[in-house]
Tab-separated table of N, CA and C in Angstrom:
chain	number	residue	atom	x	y	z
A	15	UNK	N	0.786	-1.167	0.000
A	15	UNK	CA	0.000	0.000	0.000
A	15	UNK	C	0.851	1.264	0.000
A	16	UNK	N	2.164	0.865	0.469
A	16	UNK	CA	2.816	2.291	0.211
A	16	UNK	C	3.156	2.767	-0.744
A	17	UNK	N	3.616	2.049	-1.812
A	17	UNK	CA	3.822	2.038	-3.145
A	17	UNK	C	2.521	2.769	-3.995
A	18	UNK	N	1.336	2.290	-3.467
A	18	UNK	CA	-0.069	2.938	-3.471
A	18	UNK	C	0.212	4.409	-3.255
A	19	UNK	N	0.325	4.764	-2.185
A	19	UNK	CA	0.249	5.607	-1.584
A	19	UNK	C	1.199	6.444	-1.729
A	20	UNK	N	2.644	6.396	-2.626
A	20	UNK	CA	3.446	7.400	-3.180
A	20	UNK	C	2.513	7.405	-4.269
A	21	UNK	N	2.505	6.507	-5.307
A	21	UNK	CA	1.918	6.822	-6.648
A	21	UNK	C	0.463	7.538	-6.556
A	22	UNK	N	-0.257	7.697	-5.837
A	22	UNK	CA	-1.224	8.180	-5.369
A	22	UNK	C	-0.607	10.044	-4.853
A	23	UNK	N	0.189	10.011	-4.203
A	23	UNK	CA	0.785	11.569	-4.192
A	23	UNK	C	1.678	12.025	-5.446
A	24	UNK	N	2.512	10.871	-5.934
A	24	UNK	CA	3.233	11.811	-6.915
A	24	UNK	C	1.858	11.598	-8.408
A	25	UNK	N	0.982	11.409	-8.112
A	25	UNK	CA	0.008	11.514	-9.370
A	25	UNK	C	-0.792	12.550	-8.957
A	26	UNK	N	-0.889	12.885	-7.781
A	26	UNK	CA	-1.838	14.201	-7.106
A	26	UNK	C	-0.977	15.245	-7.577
A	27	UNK	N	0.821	15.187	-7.221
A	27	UNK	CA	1.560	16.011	-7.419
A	27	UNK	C	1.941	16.423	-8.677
A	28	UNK	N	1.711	15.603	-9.579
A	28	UNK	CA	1.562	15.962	-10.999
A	28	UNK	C	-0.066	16.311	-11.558
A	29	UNK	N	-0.874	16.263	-10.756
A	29	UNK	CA	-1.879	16.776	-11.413
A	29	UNK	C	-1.963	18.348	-11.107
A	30	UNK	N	-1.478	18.552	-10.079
A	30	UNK	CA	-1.507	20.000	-8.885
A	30	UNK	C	-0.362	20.705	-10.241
A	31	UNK	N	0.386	19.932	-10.538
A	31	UNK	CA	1.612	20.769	-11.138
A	31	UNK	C	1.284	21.115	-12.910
A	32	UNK	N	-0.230	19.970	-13.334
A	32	UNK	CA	-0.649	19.835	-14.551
A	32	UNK	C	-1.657	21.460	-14.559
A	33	UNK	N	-2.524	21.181	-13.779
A	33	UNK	CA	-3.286	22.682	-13.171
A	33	UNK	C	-2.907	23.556	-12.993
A	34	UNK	N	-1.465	23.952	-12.562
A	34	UNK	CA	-0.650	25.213	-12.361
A	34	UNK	C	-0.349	25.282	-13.746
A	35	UNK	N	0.311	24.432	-14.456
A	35	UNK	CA	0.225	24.421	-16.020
A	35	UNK	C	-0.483	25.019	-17.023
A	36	UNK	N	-1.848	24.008	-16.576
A	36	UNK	CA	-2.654	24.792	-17.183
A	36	UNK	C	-3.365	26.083	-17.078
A	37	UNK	N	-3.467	26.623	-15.592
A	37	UNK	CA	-3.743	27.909	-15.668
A	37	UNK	C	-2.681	28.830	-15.973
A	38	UNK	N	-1.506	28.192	-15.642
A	38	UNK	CA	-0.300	29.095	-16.754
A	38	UNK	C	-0.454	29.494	-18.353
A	39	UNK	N	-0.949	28.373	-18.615
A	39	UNK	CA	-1.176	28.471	-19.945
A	39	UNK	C	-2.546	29.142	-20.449
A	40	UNK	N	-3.377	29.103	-19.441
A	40	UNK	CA	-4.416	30.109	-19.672
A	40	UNK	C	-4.144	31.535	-19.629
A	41	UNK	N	-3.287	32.003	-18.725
A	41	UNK	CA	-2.868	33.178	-18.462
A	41	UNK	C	-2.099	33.565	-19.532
A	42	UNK	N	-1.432	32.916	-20.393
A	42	UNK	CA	-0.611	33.314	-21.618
A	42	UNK	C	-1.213	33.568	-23.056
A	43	UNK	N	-2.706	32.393	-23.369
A	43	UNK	CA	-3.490	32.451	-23.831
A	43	UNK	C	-4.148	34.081	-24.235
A	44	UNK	N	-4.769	34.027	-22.298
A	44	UNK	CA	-5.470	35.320	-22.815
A	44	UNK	C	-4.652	36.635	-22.635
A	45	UNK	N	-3.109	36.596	-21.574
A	45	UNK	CA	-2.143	37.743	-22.954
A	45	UNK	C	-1.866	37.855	-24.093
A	46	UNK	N	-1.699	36.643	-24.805
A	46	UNK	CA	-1.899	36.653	-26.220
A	46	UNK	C	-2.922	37.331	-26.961
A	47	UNK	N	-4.234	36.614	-26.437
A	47	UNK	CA	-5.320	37.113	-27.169
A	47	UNK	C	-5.471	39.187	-27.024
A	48	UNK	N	-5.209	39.653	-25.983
A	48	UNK	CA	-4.872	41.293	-25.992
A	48	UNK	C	-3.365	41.514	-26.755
A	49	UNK	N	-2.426	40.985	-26.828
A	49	UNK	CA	-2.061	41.242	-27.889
A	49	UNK	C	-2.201	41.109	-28.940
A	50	UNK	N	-2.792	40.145	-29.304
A	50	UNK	CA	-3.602	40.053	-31.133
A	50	UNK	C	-4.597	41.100	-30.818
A	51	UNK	N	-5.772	41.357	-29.830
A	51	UNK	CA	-6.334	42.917	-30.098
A	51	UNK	C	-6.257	43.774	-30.458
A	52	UNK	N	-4.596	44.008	-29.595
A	52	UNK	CA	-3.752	45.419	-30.005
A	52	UNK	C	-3.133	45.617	-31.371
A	53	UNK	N	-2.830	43.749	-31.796
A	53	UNK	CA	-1.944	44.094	-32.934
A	53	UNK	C	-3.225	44.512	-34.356
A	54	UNK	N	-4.576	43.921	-33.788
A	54	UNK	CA	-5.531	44.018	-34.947
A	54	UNK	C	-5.709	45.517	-34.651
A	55	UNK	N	-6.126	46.674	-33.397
A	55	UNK	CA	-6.227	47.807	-33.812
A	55	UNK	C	-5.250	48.583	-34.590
A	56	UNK	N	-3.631	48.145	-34.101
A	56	UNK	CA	-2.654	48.965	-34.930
A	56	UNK	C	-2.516	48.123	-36.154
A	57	UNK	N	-3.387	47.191	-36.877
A	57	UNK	CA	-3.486	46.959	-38.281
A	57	UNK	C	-4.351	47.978	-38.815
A	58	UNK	N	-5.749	48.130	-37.840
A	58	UNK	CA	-6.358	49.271	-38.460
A	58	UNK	C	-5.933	50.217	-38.738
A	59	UNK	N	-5.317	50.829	-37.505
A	59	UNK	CA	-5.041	52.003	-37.890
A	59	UNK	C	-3.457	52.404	-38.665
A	60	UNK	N	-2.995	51.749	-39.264
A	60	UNK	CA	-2.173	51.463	-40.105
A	60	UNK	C	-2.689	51.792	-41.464
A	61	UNK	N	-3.463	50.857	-41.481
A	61	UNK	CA	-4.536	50.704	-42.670
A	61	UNK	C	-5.452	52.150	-42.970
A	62	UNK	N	-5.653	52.651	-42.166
A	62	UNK	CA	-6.562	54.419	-42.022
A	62	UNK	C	-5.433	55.237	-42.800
A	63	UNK	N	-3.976	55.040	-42.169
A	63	UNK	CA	-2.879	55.993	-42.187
A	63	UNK	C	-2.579	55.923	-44.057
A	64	UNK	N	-2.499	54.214	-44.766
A	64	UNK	CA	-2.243	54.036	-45.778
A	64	UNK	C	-3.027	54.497	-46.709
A	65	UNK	N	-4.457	54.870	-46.047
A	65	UNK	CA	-5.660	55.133	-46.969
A	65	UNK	C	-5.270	56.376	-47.192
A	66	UNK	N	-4.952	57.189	-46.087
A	66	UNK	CA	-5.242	58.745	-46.036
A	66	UNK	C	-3.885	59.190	-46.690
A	67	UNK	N	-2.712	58.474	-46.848
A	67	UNK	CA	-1.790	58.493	-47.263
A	67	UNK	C	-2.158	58.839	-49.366
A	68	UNK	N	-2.841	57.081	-49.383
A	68	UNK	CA	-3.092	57.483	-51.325
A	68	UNK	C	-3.807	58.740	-51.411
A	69	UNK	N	-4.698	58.581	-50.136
A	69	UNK	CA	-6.108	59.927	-51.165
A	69	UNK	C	-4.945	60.770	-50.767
A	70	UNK	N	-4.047	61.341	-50.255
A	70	UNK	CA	-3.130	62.339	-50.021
A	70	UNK	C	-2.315	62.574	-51.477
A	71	UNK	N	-2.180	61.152	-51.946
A	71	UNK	CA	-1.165	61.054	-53.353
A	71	UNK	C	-2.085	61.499	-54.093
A	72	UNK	N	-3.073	61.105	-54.417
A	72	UNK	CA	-3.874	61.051	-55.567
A	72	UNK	C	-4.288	62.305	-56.040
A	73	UNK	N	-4.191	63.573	-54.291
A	73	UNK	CA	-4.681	64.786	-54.234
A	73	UNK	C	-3.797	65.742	-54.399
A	74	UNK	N	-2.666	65.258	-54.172
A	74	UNK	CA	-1.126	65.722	-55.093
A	74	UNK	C	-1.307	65.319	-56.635
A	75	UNK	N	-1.316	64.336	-57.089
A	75	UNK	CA	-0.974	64.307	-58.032
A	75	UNK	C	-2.376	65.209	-59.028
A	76	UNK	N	-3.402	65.464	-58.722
A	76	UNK	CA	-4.004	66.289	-59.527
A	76	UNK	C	-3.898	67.887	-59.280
A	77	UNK	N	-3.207	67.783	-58.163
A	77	UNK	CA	-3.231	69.353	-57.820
A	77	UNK	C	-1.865	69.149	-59.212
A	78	UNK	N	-1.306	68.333	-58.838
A	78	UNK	CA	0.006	68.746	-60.201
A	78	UNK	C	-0.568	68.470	-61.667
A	79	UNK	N	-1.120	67.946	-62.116
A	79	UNK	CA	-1.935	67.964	-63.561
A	79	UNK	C	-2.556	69.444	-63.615
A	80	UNK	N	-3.080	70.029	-62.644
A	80	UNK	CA	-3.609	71.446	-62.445
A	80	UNK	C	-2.669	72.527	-62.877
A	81	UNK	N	-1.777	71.831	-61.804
A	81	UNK	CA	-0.628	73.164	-62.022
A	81	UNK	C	-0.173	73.252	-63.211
A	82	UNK	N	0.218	71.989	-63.967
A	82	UNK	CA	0.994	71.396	-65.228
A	82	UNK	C	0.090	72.588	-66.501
A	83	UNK	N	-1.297	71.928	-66.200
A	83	UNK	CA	-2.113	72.417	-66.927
A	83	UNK	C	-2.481	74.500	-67.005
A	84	UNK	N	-2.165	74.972	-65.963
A	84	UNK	CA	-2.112	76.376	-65.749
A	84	UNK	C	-0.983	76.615	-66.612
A	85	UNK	N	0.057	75.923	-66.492
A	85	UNK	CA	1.951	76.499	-67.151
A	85	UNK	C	1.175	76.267	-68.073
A	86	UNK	N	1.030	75.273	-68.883
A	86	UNK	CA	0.687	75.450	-69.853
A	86	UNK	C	-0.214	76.148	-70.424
A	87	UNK	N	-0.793	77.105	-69.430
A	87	UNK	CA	-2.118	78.241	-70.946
A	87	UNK	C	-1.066	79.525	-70.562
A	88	UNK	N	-0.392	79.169	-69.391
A	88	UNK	CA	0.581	80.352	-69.443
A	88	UNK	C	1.530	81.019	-70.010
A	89	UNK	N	2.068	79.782	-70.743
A	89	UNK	CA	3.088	79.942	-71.873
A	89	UNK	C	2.265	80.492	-72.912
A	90	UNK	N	1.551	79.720	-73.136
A	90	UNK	CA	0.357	79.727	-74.440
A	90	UNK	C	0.147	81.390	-74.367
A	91	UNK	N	-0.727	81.828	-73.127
A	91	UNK	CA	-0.436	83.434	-73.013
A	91	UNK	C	0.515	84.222	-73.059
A	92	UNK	N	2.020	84.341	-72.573
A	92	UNK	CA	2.774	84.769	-72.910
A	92	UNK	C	3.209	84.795	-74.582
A	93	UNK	N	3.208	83.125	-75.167
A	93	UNK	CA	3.617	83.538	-76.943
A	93	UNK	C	2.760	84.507	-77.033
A	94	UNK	N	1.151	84.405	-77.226
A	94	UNK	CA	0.468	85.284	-77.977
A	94	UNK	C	0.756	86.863	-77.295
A	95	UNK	N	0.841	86.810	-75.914
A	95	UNK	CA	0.827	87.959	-76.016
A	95	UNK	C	2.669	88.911	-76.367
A	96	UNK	N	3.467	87.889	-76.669
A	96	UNK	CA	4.682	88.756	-77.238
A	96	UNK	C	4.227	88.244	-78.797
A	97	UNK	N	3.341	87.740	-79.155
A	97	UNK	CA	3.336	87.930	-80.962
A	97	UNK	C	2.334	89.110	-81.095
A	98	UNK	N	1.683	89.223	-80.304
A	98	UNK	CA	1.144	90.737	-80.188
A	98	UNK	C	2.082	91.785	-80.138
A	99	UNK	N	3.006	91.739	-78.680
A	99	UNK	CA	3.632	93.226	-78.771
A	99	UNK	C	4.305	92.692	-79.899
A	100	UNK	N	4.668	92.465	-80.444
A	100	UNK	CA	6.014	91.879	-82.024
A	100	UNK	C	4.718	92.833	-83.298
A	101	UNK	N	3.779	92.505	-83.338
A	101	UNK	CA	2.502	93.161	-83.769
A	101	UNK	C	2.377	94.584	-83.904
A	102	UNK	N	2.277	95.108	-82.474
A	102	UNK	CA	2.189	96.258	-81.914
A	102	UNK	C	3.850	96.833	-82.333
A	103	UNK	N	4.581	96.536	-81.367
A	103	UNK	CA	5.857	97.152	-82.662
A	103	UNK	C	6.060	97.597	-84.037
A	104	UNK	N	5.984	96.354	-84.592
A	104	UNK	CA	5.352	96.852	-85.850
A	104	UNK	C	4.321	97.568	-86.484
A	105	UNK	N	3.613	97.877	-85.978
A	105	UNK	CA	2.891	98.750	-86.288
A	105	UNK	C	3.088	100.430	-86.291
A	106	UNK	N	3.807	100.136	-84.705
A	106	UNK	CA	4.293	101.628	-84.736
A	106	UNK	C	5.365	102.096	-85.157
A	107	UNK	N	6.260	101.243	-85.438
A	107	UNK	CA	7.524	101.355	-86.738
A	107	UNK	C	7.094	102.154	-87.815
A	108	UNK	N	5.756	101.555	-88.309
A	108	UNK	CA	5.141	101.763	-89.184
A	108	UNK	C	4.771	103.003	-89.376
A	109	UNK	N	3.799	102.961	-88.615
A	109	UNK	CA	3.222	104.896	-88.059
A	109	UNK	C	4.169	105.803	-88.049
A	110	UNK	N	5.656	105.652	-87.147
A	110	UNK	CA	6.470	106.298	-87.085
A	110	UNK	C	7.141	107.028	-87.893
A	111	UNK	N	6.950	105.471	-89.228
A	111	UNK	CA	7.834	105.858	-90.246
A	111	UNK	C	6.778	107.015	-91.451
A	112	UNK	N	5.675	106.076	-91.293
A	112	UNK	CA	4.937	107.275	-91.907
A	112	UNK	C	4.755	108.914	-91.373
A	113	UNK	N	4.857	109.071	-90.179
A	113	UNK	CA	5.144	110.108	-89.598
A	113	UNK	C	6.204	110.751	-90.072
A	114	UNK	N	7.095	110.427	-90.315
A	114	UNK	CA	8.051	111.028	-90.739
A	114	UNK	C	8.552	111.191	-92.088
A	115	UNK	N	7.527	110.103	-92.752
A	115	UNK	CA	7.429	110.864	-94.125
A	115	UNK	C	6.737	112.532	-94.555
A	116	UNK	N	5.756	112.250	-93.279
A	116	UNK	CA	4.381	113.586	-93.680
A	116	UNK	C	5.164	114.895	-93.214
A	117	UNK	N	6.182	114.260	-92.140
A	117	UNK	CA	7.163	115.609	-91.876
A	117	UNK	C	7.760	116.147	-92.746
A	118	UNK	N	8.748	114.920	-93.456
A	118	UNK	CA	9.664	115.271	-94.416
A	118	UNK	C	8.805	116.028	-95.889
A	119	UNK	N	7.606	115.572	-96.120
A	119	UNK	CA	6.508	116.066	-97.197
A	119	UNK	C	6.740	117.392	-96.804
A	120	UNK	N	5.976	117.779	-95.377
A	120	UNK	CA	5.505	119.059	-95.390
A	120	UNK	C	6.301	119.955	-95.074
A	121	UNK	N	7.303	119.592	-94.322
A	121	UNK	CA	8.749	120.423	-95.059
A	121	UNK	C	8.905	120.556	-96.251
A	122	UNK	N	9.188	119.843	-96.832
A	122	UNK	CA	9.823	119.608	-98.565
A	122	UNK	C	8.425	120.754	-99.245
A	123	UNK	N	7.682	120.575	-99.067
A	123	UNK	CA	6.805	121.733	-99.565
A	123	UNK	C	6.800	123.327	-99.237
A	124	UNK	N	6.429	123.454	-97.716
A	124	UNK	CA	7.127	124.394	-97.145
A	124	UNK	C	8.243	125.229	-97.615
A	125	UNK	N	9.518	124.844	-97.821
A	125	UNK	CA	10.708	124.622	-98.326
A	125	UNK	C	10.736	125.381	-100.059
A	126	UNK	N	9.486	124.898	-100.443
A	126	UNK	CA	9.755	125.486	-101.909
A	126	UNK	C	8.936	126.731	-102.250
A	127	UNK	N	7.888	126.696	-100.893
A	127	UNK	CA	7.221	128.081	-100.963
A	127	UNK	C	7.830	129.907	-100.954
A	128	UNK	N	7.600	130.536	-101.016
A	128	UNK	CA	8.505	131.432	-100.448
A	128	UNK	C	7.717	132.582	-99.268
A	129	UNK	N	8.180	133.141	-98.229
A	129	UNK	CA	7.619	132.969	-96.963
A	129	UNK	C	8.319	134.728	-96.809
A	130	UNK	N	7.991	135.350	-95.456
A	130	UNK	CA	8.538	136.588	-95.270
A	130	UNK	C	9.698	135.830	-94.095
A	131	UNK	N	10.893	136.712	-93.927
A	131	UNK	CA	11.966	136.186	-93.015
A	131	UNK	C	11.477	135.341	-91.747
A	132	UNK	N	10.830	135.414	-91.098
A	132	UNK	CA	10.435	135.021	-89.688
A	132	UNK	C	10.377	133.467	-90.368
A	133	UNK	N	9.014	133.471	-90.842
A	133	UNK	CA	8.845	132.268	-91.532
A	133	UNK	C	9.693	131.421	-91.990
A	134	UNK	N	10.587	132.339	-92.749
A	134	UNK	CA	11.798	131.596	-93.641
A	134	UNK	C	12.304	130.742	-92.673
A	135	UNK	N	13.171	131.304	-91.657
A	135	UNK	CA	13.937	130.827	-90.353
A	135	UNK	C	13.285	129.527	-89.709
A	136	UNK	N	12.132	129.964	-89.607
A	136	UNK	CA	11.464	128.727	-89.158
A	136	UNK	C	11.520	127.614	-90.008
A	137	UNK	N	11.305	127.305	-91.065
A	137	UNK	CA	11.204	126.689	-92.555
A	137	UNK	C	12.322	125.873	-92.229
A	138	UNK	N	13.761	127.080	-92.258
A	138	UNK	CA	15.051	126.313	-92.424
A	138	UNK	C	15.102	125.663	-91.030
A	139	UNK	N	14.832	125.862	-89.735
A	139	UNK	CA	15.084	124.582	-88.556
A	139	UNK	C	13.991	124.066	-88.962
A	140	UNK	N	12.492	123.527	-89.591
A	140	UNK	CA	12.156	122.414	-90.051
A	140	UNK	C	13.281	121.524	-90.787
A	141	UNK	N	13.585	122.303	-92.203
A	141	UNK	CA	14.949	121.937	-92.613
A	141	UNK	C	15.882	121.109	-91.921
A	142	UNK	N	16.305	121.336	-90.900
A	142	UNK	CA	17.165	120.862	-90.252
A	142	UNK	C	16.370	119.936	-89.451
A	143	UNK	N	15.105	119.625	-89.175
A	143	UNK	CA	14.709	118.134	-88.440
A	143	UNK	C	14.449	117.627	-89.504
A	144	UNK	N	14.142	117.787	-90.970
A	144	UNK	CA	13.866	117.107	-92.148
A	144	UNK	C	15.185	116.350	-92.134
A	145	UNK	N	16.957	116.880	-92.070
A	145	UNK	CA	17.789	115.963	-92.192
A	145	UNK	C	17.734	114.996	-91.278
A	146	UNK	N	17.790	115.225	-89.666
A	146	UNK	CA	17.515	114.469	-88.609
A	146	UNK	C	16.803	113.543	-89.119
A	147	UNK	N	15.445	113.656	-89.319
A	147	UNK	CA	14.328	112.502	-89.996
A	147	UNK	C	15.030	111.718	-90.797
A	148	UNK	N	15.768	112.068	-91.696
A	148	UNK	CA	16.025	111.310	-92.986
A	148	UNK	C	17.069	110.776	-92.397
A	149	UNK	N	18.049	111.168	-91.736
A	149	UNK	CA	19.140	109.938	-91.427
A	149	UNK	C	19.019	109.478	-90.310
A	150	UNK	N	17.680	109.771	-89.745
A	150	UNK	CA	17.090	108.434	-88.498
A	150	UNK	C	16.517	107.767	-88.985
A	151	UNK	N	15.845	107.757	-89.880
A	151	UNK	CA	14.936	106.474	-90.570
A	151	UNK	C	14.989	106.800	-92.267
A	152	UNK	N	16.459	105.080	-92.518
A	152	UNK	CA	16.780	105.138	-93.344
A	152	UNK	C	15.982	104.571	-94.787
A	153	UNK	N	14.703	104.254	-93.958
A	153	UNK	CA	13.651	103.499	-95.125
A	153	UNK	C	12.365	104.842	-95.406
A	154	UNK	N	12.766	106.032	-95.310
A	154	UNK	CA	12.309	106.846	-95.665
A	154	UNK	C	12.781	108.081	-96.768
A	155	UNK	N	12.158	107.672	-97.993
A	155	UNK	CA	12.821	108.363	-99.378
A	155	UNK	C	11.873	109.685	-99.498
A	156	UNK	N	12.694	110.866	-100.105
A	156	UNK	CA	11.590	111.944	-100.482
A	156	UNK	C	12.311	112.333	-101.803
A	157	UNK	N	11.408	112.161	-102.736
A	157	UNK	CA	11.802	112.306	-104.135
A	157	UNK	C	11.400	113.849	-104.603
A	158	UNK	N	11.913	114.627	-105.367
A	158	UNK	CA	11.426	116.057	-105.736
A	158	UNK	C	11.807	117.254	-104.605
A	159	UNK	N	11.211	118.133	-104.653
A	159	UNK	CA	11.162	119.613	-103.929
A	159	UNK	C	10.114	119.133	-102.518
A	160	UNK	N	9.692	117.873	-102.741
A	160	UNK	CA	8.338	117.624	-101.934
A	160	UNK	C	7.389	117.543	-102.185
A	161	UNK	N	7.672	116.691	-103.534
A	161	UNK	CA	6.879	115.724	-104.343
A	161	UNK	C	6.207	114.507	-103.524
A	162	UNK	N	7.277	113.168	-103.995
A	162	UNK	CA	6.438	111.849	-103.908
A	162	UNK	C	7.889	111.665	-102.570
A	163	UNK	N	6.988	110.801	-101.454
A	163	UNK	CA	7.356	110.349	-100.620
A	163	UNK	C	7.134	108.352	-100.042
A	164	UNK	N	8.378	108.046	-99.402
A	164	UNK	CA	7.389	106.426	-99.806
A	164	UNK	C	8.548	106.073	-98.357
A	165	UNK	N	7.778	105.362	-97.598
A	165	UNK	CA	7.857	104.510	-96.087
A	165	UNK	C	8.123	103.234	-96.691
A	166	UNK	N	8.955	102.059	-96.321
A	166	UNK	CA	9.016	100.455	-96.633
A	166	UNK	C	8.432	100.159	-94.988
């Protein structure tokens, strides 16, 4: 019976030690299980961060098609508006030059009239911006006394 009666304690003593076991192992269980909790909220919110992250890209990348798209009518505005002033230049080249034909005319006429002294004087410093005119703008011809005049 003694033989009984150890195997009878060391089977109590392994069950006592199976139970400490197992509530050990319960206790690890359900730390585990709060850490898989924790690790599933910081999946969520991982997952929130990655979302807010693309719509972040996606909201970049059209703000840049935007921008892309502004340079581009901007340029577009700038050519036209320097083929305008290029336009506008020319034009007043133009004017200018005709201007300074109608000078050089109405001198050149002036010039062949005949006038009392005061006049005269005056006549001749027209005279003298008539040369100015003519050798500032060399695409301006005056043919005659103040005849025919012609602008290119």
């Amino acid at each position: 019976m003694a033989t009984c009666s150890r195997a009878r304690a060391g089977t109590l003593q392994a069950c006592d030690l199976a139970a400490v076991v197992v509530q050990d192992s319960i206790k690890v269980v359900k730390e585990a299980d709060k850490v898989v909790k924790e690790a599933d909220k910081m999946m969520k919110e991982a997952d929130k961060v990655v979302k807010e992250a693309a719509q972040s890209m996606e909201d970049a990348h059209k703000a840049a098609e935007e921008a892309r798209g502004a340079a581009e009518e901007a340029h577009q505005t700038a050519a036209e508006a320097g083929e305008t002033a290029r336009e506008a230049g020319t034009l007043a080249a133009r004017a200018l030059s005709l201007s300074a034909v109608a000078v050089v005319v109405i001198v050149g006429s002036l010039q062949t009239l005949t006038f009392c002294p005061p006049v005269r004087s005056s006549i001749q410093m027209m005279g003298r911006a008539k040369s100015v005119i003519l050798s500032a703008f060399g695409d301006v011809e005056v043919e005659g006394g103040g005849g025919t005049a012609r602008a290119w």
